[in-house]
Amino acid sequence: MTNRKSTNWTSRDNAMLRQSLHRGATRRDLMKMMMAGGLTMSASGLILGSATAAYAAEPTMGGMIRVAGATSSTADTLDPAISSNSTDYSRICACYNRLTFLDTSGDPQMELAESIESDNAKVWTINLRSGVTFHDGRTLSADDVVFSLARHLDKAVGSKVNSIAAQMSEITAVDPLTVQITLDAPNADLPVILSLHHFMIVADGTTDFSAGNGTGAFMVEEFTPGVRSVMLRNTNYFKDTGPYLDGFEFFAISDENARLNALVAGDVHLSSALNSRALRLLDATPGVTADASNSGNYTNLNMRRDMNPGESLDFVTGMKYLLNREQIEKSVMRGLAIAGNDQPVSPANRFHNAELAPKAFDPERARHHFEKAGLLGTEIPIVASDAATASVDIATLVQQAGSEIGMNFNVDRVPADGYWSNYWLKAPIHFGNINPRPTPDILFSLLYTSDAPWNESRFKSESFDTKLVEARGELDFARRKEIYDEMQVMVSEDAGTAIPVYLSSLDGRSEQIGGLESNPLGGMMGYAFAEYIWLNT
Amino acid sequence: MNGLILSVLLQRLGIALISLFIVSLAVFAATEMLPGDVAEILLGQAATPDAVAGLREAMGLNEPAIYRYFRWLGGLLTGDMGTSYVNDTSVASMIGDRLSNTLKLAGVAALLSVPLAMFLGVTSAMFRLSPYDRIISFLTIAVISVPEFMLATGGVLIFAVYLQWVPALSLASEVSSFGELLRTFALPVGILTVTVSVQMSRMTRAALIDILSSPYVEMATLKGASMPRVVLKHALPNAIGPIANAVALSLSYLVGGVIIIETVFNYPGVAKLMVDAVATRDLPLIQSCAMIFCFSYLFLITLADIAGILANPRLRT
């Protein structure tokens, strides 16, 4: 470990290294990358050894661990439909399963389904795995799947994915192990949609979800909303691999420092959502480390295209050139971010348009556009709030950069409580914060089509709307990618939403924990960590 | 004397009922002024207008809020605190466990802090302006001036992270032996004791010094009574009224105001429950918590007044 310190190598770099490994970089690529960064051959080798140690280790069986989440309240639930945060997701991933799940590279893999097929992307046939049992001993059948999916259509359930599920016009059990879903229009994304946490499969007829009766790797031993939950290994789990742990206790520590202290003091083994400020402390403490993951959450600067000054495309373009993305990435986010190119499909998504480069910071060019828009020198308010991560810092950077080219931005900092109902979508220039969504289709229909409920900048384009419908029904991956690439360019150029960076999250763990990998659905392996990790003793 | 205490009790009971009603109205009005309602907050980033309308309908939030308030009030009068909007369980069962946790913590902290504060307050009044008094004054004011979260986080850093004597979290559920109980509670109780007792000891000292400068105390001293006798026998009974009030105020803080300690140590008590309830706009739960805090405050203040009457002969007539 001494080498790590002498080369100023931090666990953040370790985390980045692991991410590159996931993306398929070879050991030689990485050595090259580090030596270009000024490290000697031997130091690089050592670092690579420690960064990749988690891979080499063999899973060990047994052990109880404690995991600390970031938020918890009396609203905690084991009902997948209304689950809303990392705490809920961590629990439901342990006790239920989905039909499909997303692997590290964002491709859907089968879980409770054996296959999901369609010739026209409209009528889908799902074959279920046989011999899977719920915790109460009942066998999984098509009725359970029909019940689990149809629930989301009932407004009274309050499902978070009601609008996504609404396209399933018919869900029927063909035989005990076959389900047929008919969509109201073709959608090739169905296998990915079914991997959302909310589409976990529950037992037919369940009304009280507090027992967490699913098919998952862990059974609920205790569940007290807002306090804690204890889960123990399901000995009848249908997968051959995992779970390795005997069980785990999950609770949330809402205070960021307390969460970090608990990890450093050894009271918890995993601690989610740490601040990048914690990196140095984590490095100085033997036995703990951190993993960064980027699933595409972003804070964006919205300029409404139906109001002054965002009506002028020149103003919007000028603002995009005025964002110093590198500084936001390196200074504001302390490296825990990836530069964005003003469109919502992040590099974690398999449809990300990698050729669309982020706009470079260019005050002169920005000035040219502001001048064309006739806005140079006028006072322009920007609404920012702690509710949208890092927005106050980003607004201040824009203000400073603006003052150097004769633009007069006024940062209007407003309280976090009530921000989303009072300012977001409403103010002419304001910040938003959007959670990752698994498909471009969901992102675009939620945020960019002419009738999108959250069209943050009131972007309207008929050809965009047509392309979206065309891509949705297209089963050929290459063709879809082509259409989505074009749409990303359209949003990046014409929409009033500047997306400077995609934010990464930082999870801390004890070095005794092995098997943790990154996932496009979020930190802690898309919150499904429980069945994959093990405890080295 | 018994008659006086009875009339104080009856009067207080009347005032308590009126206060509770006014508090519930004020809390209701404040909750109504908060932006967003429970349906919007539960749906979070899935709160499209359509979904919110559907959930509101299903949760019965479409009727005017004032009806819901009076339904909750009516329920309370029959001993039913209502059902949480958020997770559909009874408010009574949600509060039950949390309240016992809070009372455990508050009880232990009170047992330690009251004697400590009395001792410090009385001794520093006895030896006022001596180096001892100055050191105690300096330390108590220093502790009062440092915000509680600093003390708590600093305590965790030193005792849990570096020295590793105690756990960083107080997991009440893990306690199975007396030794573990001590280890688990040591830090939160220690910090609460320190923060609460400094306030009480300052008030005790001030009340006692006030009495000690009165003519009858001088008289007692001139008659040759020893220092401890003057303070304990002559001065202290007259100071019990204000001291008891200071103690009551500090203890009522232990029931409802320890949100920072609960947050830092992740201790599941009622203060955090109420903050959760406000964050999710869960009206029945907010109201019930507010009632408990208000009631405990009134109860302790009444106790303090009775203690004052019992201790002071002049009030007994």
PDB file of N, CA, C and O in Angstrom, chain B residues 92-151:
ATOM      1  N   ALA B  92     -50.085   4.340  16.199  1.00  0.00           N
ATOM      2  CA  ALA B  92     -49.758   3.927  17.562  1.00  0.00           C
ATOM      3  C   ALA B  92     -48.627   2.908  17.571  1.00  0.00           C
ATOM      4  O   ALA B  92     -47.669   3.019  18.342  1.00  0.00           O
ATOM      5  N   SER B  93     -48.683   1.927  16.640  1.00  0.00           N
ATOM      6  CA  SER B  93     -47.637   0.898  16.656  1.00  0.00           C
ATOM      7  C   SER B  93     -46.312   1.473  16.156  1.00  0.00           C
ATOM      8  O   SER B  93     -45.241   1.054  16.595  1.00  0.00           O
ATOM      9  N   MET B  94     -46.383   2.456  15.237  1.00  0.00           N
ATOM     10  CA  MET B  94     -45.142   3.059  14.748  1.00  0.00           C
ATOM     11  C   MET B  94     -44.462   3.850  15.862  1.00  0.00           C
ATOM     12  O   MET B  94     -43.242   3.830  16.003  1.00  0.00           O
ATOM     13  N   ILE B  95     -45.284   4.563  16.637  1.00  0.00           N
ATOM     14  CA  ILE B  95     -44.707   5.392  17.688  1.00  0.00           C
ATOM     15  C   ILE B  95     -44.241   4.541  18.860  1.00  0.00           C
ATOM     16  O   ILE B  95     -43.215   4.818  19.469  1.00  0.00           O
ATOM     17  N   GLY B  96     -44.983   3.473  19.137  1.00  0.00           N
ATOM     18  CA  GLY B  96     -44.707   2.638  20.314  1.00  0.00           C
ATOM     19  C   GLY B  96     -43.237   2.304  20.526  1.00  0.00           C
ATOM     20  O   GLY B  96     -42.627   2.711  21.515  1.00  0.00           O
ATOM     21  N   ASP B  97     -42.630   1.599  19.550  1.00  0.00           N
ATOM     22  CA  ASP B  97     -41.234   1.164  19.682  1.00  0.00           C
ATOM     23  C   ASP B  97     -40.283   2.343  19.794  1.00  0.00           C
ATOM     24  O   ASP B  97     -39.360   2.349  20.595  1.00  0.00           O
ATOM     25  N   ARG B  98     -40.546   3.334  18.929  1.00  0.00           N
ATOM     26  CA  ARG B  98     -39.662   4.491  18.881  1.00  0.00           C
ATOM     27  C   ARG B  98     -39.686   5.231  20.203  1.00  0.00           C
ATOM     28  O   ARG B  98     -38.662   5.689  20.691  1.00  0.00           O
ATOM     29  N   LEU B  99     -40.900   5.349  20.791  1.00  0.00           N
ATOM     30  CA  LEU B  99     -41.027   6.102  22.034  1.00  0.00           C
ATOM     31  C   LEU B  99     -40.271   5.387  23.145  1.00  0.00           C
ATOM     32  O   LEU B  99     -39.589   6.016  23.954  1.00  0.00           O
ATOM     33  N   SER B 100     -40.354   4.054  23.163  1.00  0.00           N
ATOM     34  CA  SER B 100     -39.650   3.347  24.238  1.00  0.00           C
ATOM     35  C   SER B 100     -38.143   3.507  24.068  1.00  0.00           C
ATOM     36  O   SER B 100     -37.409   3.644  25.051  1.00  0.00           O
ATOM     37  N   ASN B 101     -37.663   3.534  22.805  1.00  0.00           N
ATOM     38  CA  ASN B 101     -36.234   3.797  22.572  1.00  0.00           C
ATOM     39  C   ASN B 101     -35.844   5.168  23.107  1.00  0.00           C
ATOM     40  O   ASN B 101     -34.825   5.326  23.779  1.00  0.00           O
ATOM     41  N   THR B 102     -36.675   6.170  22.762  1.00  0.00           N
ATOM     42  CA  THR B 102     -36.382   7.528  23.184  1.00  0.00           C
ATOM     43  C   THR B 102     -36.370   7.626  24.700  1.00  0.00           C
ATOM     44  O   THR B 102     -35.474   8.240  25.293  1.00  0.00           O
ATOM     45  N   LEU B 103     -37.370   6.998  25.335  1.00  0.00           N
ATOM     46  CA  LEU B 103     -37.458   7.090  26.792  1.00  0.00           C
ATOM     47  C   LEU B 103     -36.269   6.403  27.456  1.00  0.00           C
ATOM     48  O   LEU B 103     -35.763   6.870  28.470  1.00  0.00           O
ATOM     49  N   LYS B 104     -35.802   5.299  26.853  1.00  0.00           N
ATOM     50  CA  LYS B 104     -34.618   4.615  27.385  1.00  0.00           C
ATOM     51  C   LYS B 104     -33.427   5.574  27.406  1.00  0.00           C
ATOM     52  O   LYS B 104     -32.753   5.755  28.419  1.00  0.00           O
ATOM     53  N   LEU B 105     -33.194   6.189  26.254  1.00  0.00           N
ATOM     54  CA  LEU B 105     -32.050   7.088  26.120  1.00  0.00           C
ATOM     55  C   LEU B 105     -32.223   8.293  27.040  1.00  0.00           C
ATOM     56  O   LEU B 105     -31.304   8.673  27.786  1.00  0.00           O
ATOM     57  N   ALA B 106     -33.435   8.886  27.008  1.00  0.00           N
ATOM     58  CA  ALA B 106     -33.689  10.079  27.810  1.00  0.00           C
ATOM     59  C   ALA B 106     -33.584   9.749  29.294  1.00  0.00           C
ATOM     60  O   ALA B 106     -33.032  10.522  30.087  1.00  0.00           O
ATOM     61  N   GLY B 107     -34.095   8.568  29.678  1.00  0.00           N
ATOM     62  CA  GLY B 107     -34.082   8.176  31.085  1.00  0.00           C
ATOM     63  C   GLY B 107     -32.660   8.067  31.614  1.00  0.00           C
ATOM     64  O   GLY B 107     -32.319   8.637  32.659  1.00  0.00           O
ATOM     65  N   VAL B 108     -31.811   7.333  30.870  1.00  0.00           N
ATOM     66  CA  VAL B 108     -30.437   7.162  31.334  1.00  0.00           C
ATOM     67  C   VAL B 108     -29.717   8.511  31.385  1.00  0.00           C
ATOM     68  O   VAL B 108     -29.016   8.833  32.358  1.00  0.00           O
ATOM     69  N   ALA B 109     -29.944   9.329  30.341  1.00  0.00           N
ATOM     70  CA  ALA B 109     -29.286  10.635  30.310  1.00  0.00           C
ATOM     71  C   ALA B 109     -29.761  11.496  31.477  1.00  0.00           C
ATOM     72  O   ALA B 109     -28.963  12.195  32.113  1.00  0.00           O
ATOM     73  N   ALA B 110     -31.053  11.420  31.796  1.00  0.00           N
ATOM     74  CA  ALA B 110     -31.591  12.225  32.896  1.00  0.00           C
ATOM     75  C   ALA B 110     -31.013  11.766  34.235  1.00  0.00           C
ATOM     76  O   ALA B 110     -30.620  12.578  35.085  1.00  0.00           O
ATOM     77  N   LEU B 111     -30.932  10.426  34.421  1.00  0.00           N
ATOM     78  CA  LEU B 111     -30.399   9.883  35.670  1.00  0.00           C
ATOM     79  C   LEU B 111     -28.976  10.365  35.928  1.00  0.00           C
ATOM     80  O   LEU B 111     -28.570  10.591  37.059  1.00  0.00           O
ATOM     81  N   LEU B 112     -28.206  10.504  34.863  1.00  0.00           N
ATOM     82  CA  LEU B 112     -26.825  10.952  35.032  1.00  0.00           C
ATOM     83  C   LEU B 112     -26.718  12.469  35.107  1.00  0.00           C
ATOM     84  O   LEU B 112     -25.949  13.016  35.897  1.00  0.00           O
ATOM     85  N   SER B 113     -27.509  13.158  34.260  1.00  0.00           N
ATOM     86  CA  SER B 113     -27.270  14.591  34.116  1.00  0.00           C
ATOM     87  C   SER B 113     -27.842  15.401  35.272  1.00  0.00           C
ATOM     88  O   SER B 113     -27.237  16.394  35.675  1.00  0.00           O
ATOM     89  N   VAL B 114     -28.996  14.991  35.817  1.00  0.00           N
ATOM     90  CA  VAL B 114     -29.584  15.797  36.893  1.00  0.00           C
ATOM     91  C   VAL B 114     -28.663  15.861  38.126  1.00  0.00           C
ATOM     92  O   VAL B 114     -28.315  16.958  38.571  1.00  0.00           O
ATOM     93  N   PRO B 115     -28.211  14.716  38.666  1.00  0.00           N
ATOM     94  CA  PRO B 115     -27.301  14.818  39.819  1.00  0.00           C
ATOM     95  C   PRO B 115     -26.014  15.580  39.480  1.00  0.00           C
ATOM     96  O   PRO B 115     -25.544  16.407  40.268  1.00  0.00           O
ATOM     97  N   LEU B 116     -25.472  15.311  38.302  1.00  0.00           N
ATOM     98  CA  LEU B 116     -24.233  15.982  37.906  1.00  0.00           C
ATOM     99  C   LEU B 116     -24.430  17.495  37.872  1.00  0.00           C
ATOM    100  O   LEU B 116     -23.630  18.262  38.422  1.00  0.00           O
ATOM    101  N   ALA B 117     -25.544  17.921  37.243  1.00  0.00           N
ATOM    102  CA  ALA B 117     -25.814  19.351  37.120  1.00  0.00           C
ATOM    103  C   ALA B 117     -26.039  19.979  38.485  1.00  0.00           C
ATOM    104  O   ALA B 117     -25.539  21.080  38.768  1.00  0.00           O
ATOM    105  N   MET B 118     -26.782  19.278  39.344  1.00  0.00           N
ATOM    106  CA  MET B 118     -27.045  19.798  40.687  1.00  0.00           C
ATOM    107  C   MET B 118     -25.732  19.989  41.443  1.00  0.00           C
ATOM    108  O   MET B 118     -25.482  21.027  42.048  1.00  0.00           O
ATOM    109  N   PHE B 119     -24.896  18.958  41.357  1.00  0.00           N
ATOM    110  CA  PHE B 119     -23.633  19.019  42.076  1.00  0.00           C
ATOM    111  C   PHE B 119     -22.797  20.200  41.587  1.00  0.00           C
ATOM    112  O   PHE B 119     -22.326  21.030  42.373  1.00  0.00           O
ATOM    113  N   LEU B 120     -22.649  20.297  40.266  1.00  0.00           N
ATOM    114  CA  LEU B 120     -21.832  21.381  39.710  1.00  0.00           C
ATOM    115  C   LEU B 120     -22.428  22.739  40.033  1.00  0.00           C
ATOM    116  O   LEU B 120     -21.719  23.669  40.428  1.00  0.00           O
ATOM    117  N   GLY B 121     -23.752  22.861  39.886  1.00  0.00           N
ATOM    118  CA  GLY B 121     -24.415  24.144  40.099  1.00  0.00           C
ATOM    119  C   GLY B 121     -24.302  24.592  41.556  1.00  0.00           C
ATOM    120  O   GLY B 121     -23.913  25.741  41.844  1.00  0.00           O
ATOM    121  N   VAL B 122     -24.592  23.668  42.467  1.00  0.00           N
ATOM    122  CA  VAL B 122     -24.585  24.024  43.887  1.00  0.00           C
ATOM    123  C   VAL B 122     -23.159  24.339  44.352  1.00  0.00           C
ATOM    124  O   VAL B 122     -22.922  25.370  44.995  1.00  0.00           O
ATOM    125  N   THR B 123     -22.201  23.482  43.964  1.00  0.00           N
ATOM    126  CA  THR B 123     -20.838  23.740  44.437  1.00  0.00           C
ATOM    127  C   THR B 123     -20.264  25.021  43.849  1.00  0.00           C
ATOM    128  O   THR B 123     -19.608  25.788  44.558  1.00  0.00           O
ATOM    129  N   SER B 124     -20.563  25.292  42.578  1.00  0.00           N
ATOM    130  CA  SER B 124     -19.961  26.513  42.042  1.00  0.00           C
ATOM    131  C   SER B 124     -20.645  27.755  42.616  1.00  0.00           C
ATOM    132  O   SER B 124     -20.022  28.813  42.718  1.00  0.00           O
ATOM    133  N   ALA B 125     -21.930  27.619  43.034  1.00  0.00           N
ATOM    134  CA  ALA B 125     -22.577  28.754  43.711  1.00  0.00           C
ATOM    135  C   ALA B 125     -21.964  28.960  45.102  1.00  0.00           C
ATOM    136  O   ALA B 125     -21.744  30.092  45.545  1.00  0.00           O
ATOM    137  N   MET B 126     -21.682  27.827  45.763  1.00  0.00           N
ATOM    138  CA  MET B 126     -21.089  27.912  47.105  1.00  0.00           C
ATOM    139  C   MET B 126     -19.723  28.591  47.057  1.00  0.00           C
ATOM    140  O   MET B 126     -19.396  29.430  47.897  1.00  0.00           O
ATOM    141  N   PHE B 127     -18.923  28.207  46.084  1.00  0.00           N
ATOM    142  CA  PHE B 127     -17.569  28.778  45.997  1.00  0.00           C
ATOM    143  C   PHE B 127     -17.486  29.769  44.855  1.00  0.00           C
ATOM    144  O   PHE B 127     -16.549  29.740  44.066  1.00  0.00           O
ATOM    145  N   ARG B 128     -18.481  30.626  44.773  1.00  0.00           N
ATOM    146  CA  ARG B 128     -18.519  31.472  43.582  1.00  0.00           C
ATOM    147  C   ARG B 128     -17.307  32.400  43.538  1.00  0.00           C
ATOM    148  O   ARG B 128     -16.797  32.840  44.587  1.00  0.00           O
ATOM    149  N   LEU B 129     -16.846  32.601  42.288  1.00  0.00           N
ATOM    150  CA  LEU B 129     -15.677  33.431  41.992  1.00  0.00           C
ATOM    151  C   LEU B 129     -14.349  32.807  42.442  1.00  0.00           C
ATOM    152  O   LEU B 129     -13.288  33.385  42.258  1.00  0.00           O
ATOM    153  N   SER B 130     -14.436  31.610  43.011  1.00  0.00           N
ATOM    154  CA  SER B 130     -13.189  30.898  43.319  1.00  0.00           C
ATOM    155  C   SER B 130     -12.638  30.316  42.011  1.00  0.00           C
ATOM    156  O   SER B 130     -13.361  30.255  41.014  1.00  0.00           O
ATOM    157  N   PRO B 131     -11.369  29.884  41.994  1.00  0.00           N
ATOM    158  CA  PRO B 131     -10.834  29.256  40.779  1.00  0.00           C
ATOM    159  C   PRO B 131     -11.693  28.064  40.352  1.00  0.00           C
ATOM    160  O   PRO B 131     -11.924  27.861  39.156  1.00  0.00           O
ATOM    161  N   TYR B 132     -12.190  27.298  41.306  1.00  0.00           N
ATOM    162  CA  TYR B 132     -13.046  26.149  40.974  1.00  0.00           C
ATOM    163  C   TYR B 132     -14.255  26.611  40.169  1.00  0.00           C
ATOM    164  O   TYR B 132     -14.555  26.082  39.102  1.00  0.00           O
ATOM    165  N   ASP B 133     -14.940  27.656  40.697  1.00  0.00           N
ATOM    166  CA  ASP B 133     -16.124  28.186  40.018  1.00  0.00           C
ATOM    167  C   ASP B 133     -15.759  28.679  38.622  1.00  0.00           C
ATOM    168  O   ASP B 133     -16.482  28.450  37.648  1.00  0.00           O
ATOM    169  N   ARG B 134     -14.615  29.331  38.522  1.00  0.00           N
ATOM    170  CA  ARG B 134     -14.234  29.888  37.213  1.00  0.00           C
ATOM    171  C   ARG B 134     -13.968  28.777  36.197  1.00  0.00           C
ATOM    172  O   ARG B 134     -14.346  28.895  35.025  1.00  0.00           O
ATOM    173  N   ILE B 135     -13.308  27.731  36.659  1.00  0.00           N
ATOM    174  CA  ILE B 135     -13.041  26.620  35.726  1.00  0.00           C
ATOM    175  C   ILE B 135     -14.346  25.981  35.270  1.00  0.00           C
ATOM    176  O   ILE B 135     -14.564  25.739  34.073  1.00  0.00           O
ATOM    177  N   ILE B 136     -15.259  25.726  36.257  1.00  0.00           N
ATOM    178  CA  ILE B 136     -16.549  25.114  35.896  1.00  0.00           C
ATOM    179  C   ILE B 136     -17.305  26.032  34.926  1.00  0.00           C
ATOM    180  O   ILE B 136     -17.843  25.571  33.919  1.00  0.00           O
ATOM    181  N   SER B 137     -17.313  27.337  35.222  1.00  0.00           N
ATOM    182  CA  SER B 137     -18.024  28.278  34.351  1.00  0.00           C
ATOM    183  C   SER B 137     -17.439  28.264  32.949  1.00  0.00           C
ATOM    184  O   SER B 137     -18.163  28.210  31.953  1.00  0.00           O
ATOM    185  N   PHE B 138     -16.100  28.284  32.900  1.00  0.00           N
ATOM    186  CA  PHE B 138     -15.445  28.288  31.600  1.00  0.00           C
ATOM    187  C   PHE B 138     -15.842  27.032  30.810  1.00  0.00           C
ATOM    188  O   PHE B 138     -16.245  27.116  29.648  1.00  0.00           O
ATOM    189  N   LEU B 139     -15.772  25.875  31.467  1.00  0.00           N
ATOM    190  CA  LEU B 139     -16.065  24.625  30.772  1.00  0.00           C
ATOM    191  C   LEU B 139     -17.526  24.552  30.337  1.00  0.00           C
ATOM    192  O   LEU B 139     -17.825  24.164  29.206  1.00  0.00           O
ATOM    193  N   THR B 140     -18.439  24.947  31.252  1.00  0.00           N
ATOM    194  CA  THR B 140     -19.854  24.831  30.883  1.00  0.00           C
ATOM    195  C   THR B 140     -20.183  25.757  29.719  1.00  0.00           C
ATOM    196  O   THR B 140     -20.865  25.367  28.779  1.00  0.00           O
ATOM    197  N   ILE B 141     -19.646  26.982  29.775  1.00  0.00           N
ATOM    198  CA  ILE B 141     -19.955  27.905  28.675  1.00  0.00           C
ATOM    199  C   ILE B 141     -19.326  27.421  27.380  1.00  0.00           C
ATOM    200  O   ILE B 141     -19.935  27.494  26.304  1.00  0.00           O
ATOM    201  N   ALA B 142     -18.141  26.833  27.489  1.00  0.00           N
ATOM    202  CA  ALA B 142     -17.509  26.289  26.284  1.00  0.00           C
ATOM    203  C   ALA B 142     -18.392  25.204  25.671  1.00  0.00           C
ATOM    204  O   ALA B 142     -18.619  25.186  24.455  1.00  0.00           O
ATOM    205  N   VAL B 143     -18.920  24.319  26.517  1.00  0.00           N
ATOM    206  CA  VAL B 143     -19.754  23.236  25.984  1.00  0.00           C
ATOM    207  C   VAL B 143     -21.050  23.777  25.395  1.00  0.00           C
ATOM    208  O   VAL B 143     -21.496  23.338  24.333  1.00  0.00           O
ATOM    209  N   ILE B 144     -21.650  24.763  26.078  1.00  0.00           N
ATOM    210  CA  ILE B 144     -22.894  25.353  25.560  1.00  0.00           C
ATOM    211  C   ILE B 144     -22.647  25.966  24.187  1.00  0.00           C
ATOM    212  O   ILE B 144     -23.480  25.884  23.290  1.00  0.00           O
ATOM    213  N   SER B 145     -21.470  26.564  24.019  1.00  0.00           N
ATOM    214  CA  SER B 145     -21.204  27.287  22.770  1.00  0.00           C
ATOM    215  C   SER B 145     -20.917  26.372  21.591  1.00  0.00           C
ATOM    216  O   SER B 145     -21.032  26.792  20.448  1.00  0.00           O
ATOM    217  N   VAL B 146     -20.501  25.139  21.870  1.00  0.00           N
ATOM    218  CA  VAL B 146     -20.199  24.239  20.748  1.00  0.00           C
ATOM    219  C   VAL B 146     -21.495  23.554  20.319  1.00  0.00           C
ATOM    220  O   VAL B 146     -22.190  22.998  21.152  1.00  0.00           O
ATOM    221  N   PRO B 147     -21.822  23.598  19.029  1.00  0.00           N
ATOM    222  CA  PRO B 147     -23.058  22.949  18.596  1.00  0.00           C
ATOM    223  C   PRO B 147     -23.007  21.440  18.873  1.00  0.00           C
ATOM    224  O   PRO B 147     -21.933  20.830  18.812  1.00  0.00           O
ATOM    225  N   GLU B 148     -24.187  20.896  19.132  1.00  0.00           N
ATOM    226  CA  GLU B 148     -24.270  19.492  19.516  1.00  0.00           C
ATOM    227  C   GLU B 148     -23.701  18.552  18.461  1.00  0.00           C
ATOM    228  O   GLU B 148     -23.057  17.553  18.780  1.00  0.00           O
ATOM    229  N   PHE B 149     -23.930  18.883  17.177  1.00  0.00           N
ATOM    230  CA  PHE B 149     -23.449  17.963  16.147  1.00  0.00           C
ATOM    231  C   PHE B 149     -21.925  17.889  16.108  1.00  0.00           C
ATOM    232  O   PHE B 149     -21.346  16.857  15.791  1.00  0.00           O
ATOM    233  N   MET B 150     -21.270  19.013  16.507  1.00  0.00           N
ATOM    234  CA  MET B 150     -19.807  19.012  16.580  1.00  0.00           C
ATOM    235  C   MET B 150     -19.344  18.055  17.664  1.00  0.00           C
ATOM    236  O   MET B 150     -18.447  17.236  17.462  1.00  0.00           O
ATOM    237  N   LEU B 151     -19.974  18.198  18.854  1.00  0.00           N
ATOM    238  CA  LEU B 151     -19.612  17.328  19.968  1.00  0.00           C
ATOM    239  C   LEU B 151     -19.820  15.868  19.583  1.00  0.00           C
ATOM    240  O   LEU B 151     -18.947  15.023  19.805  1.00  0.00           O
TER     241      LEU B 151
END
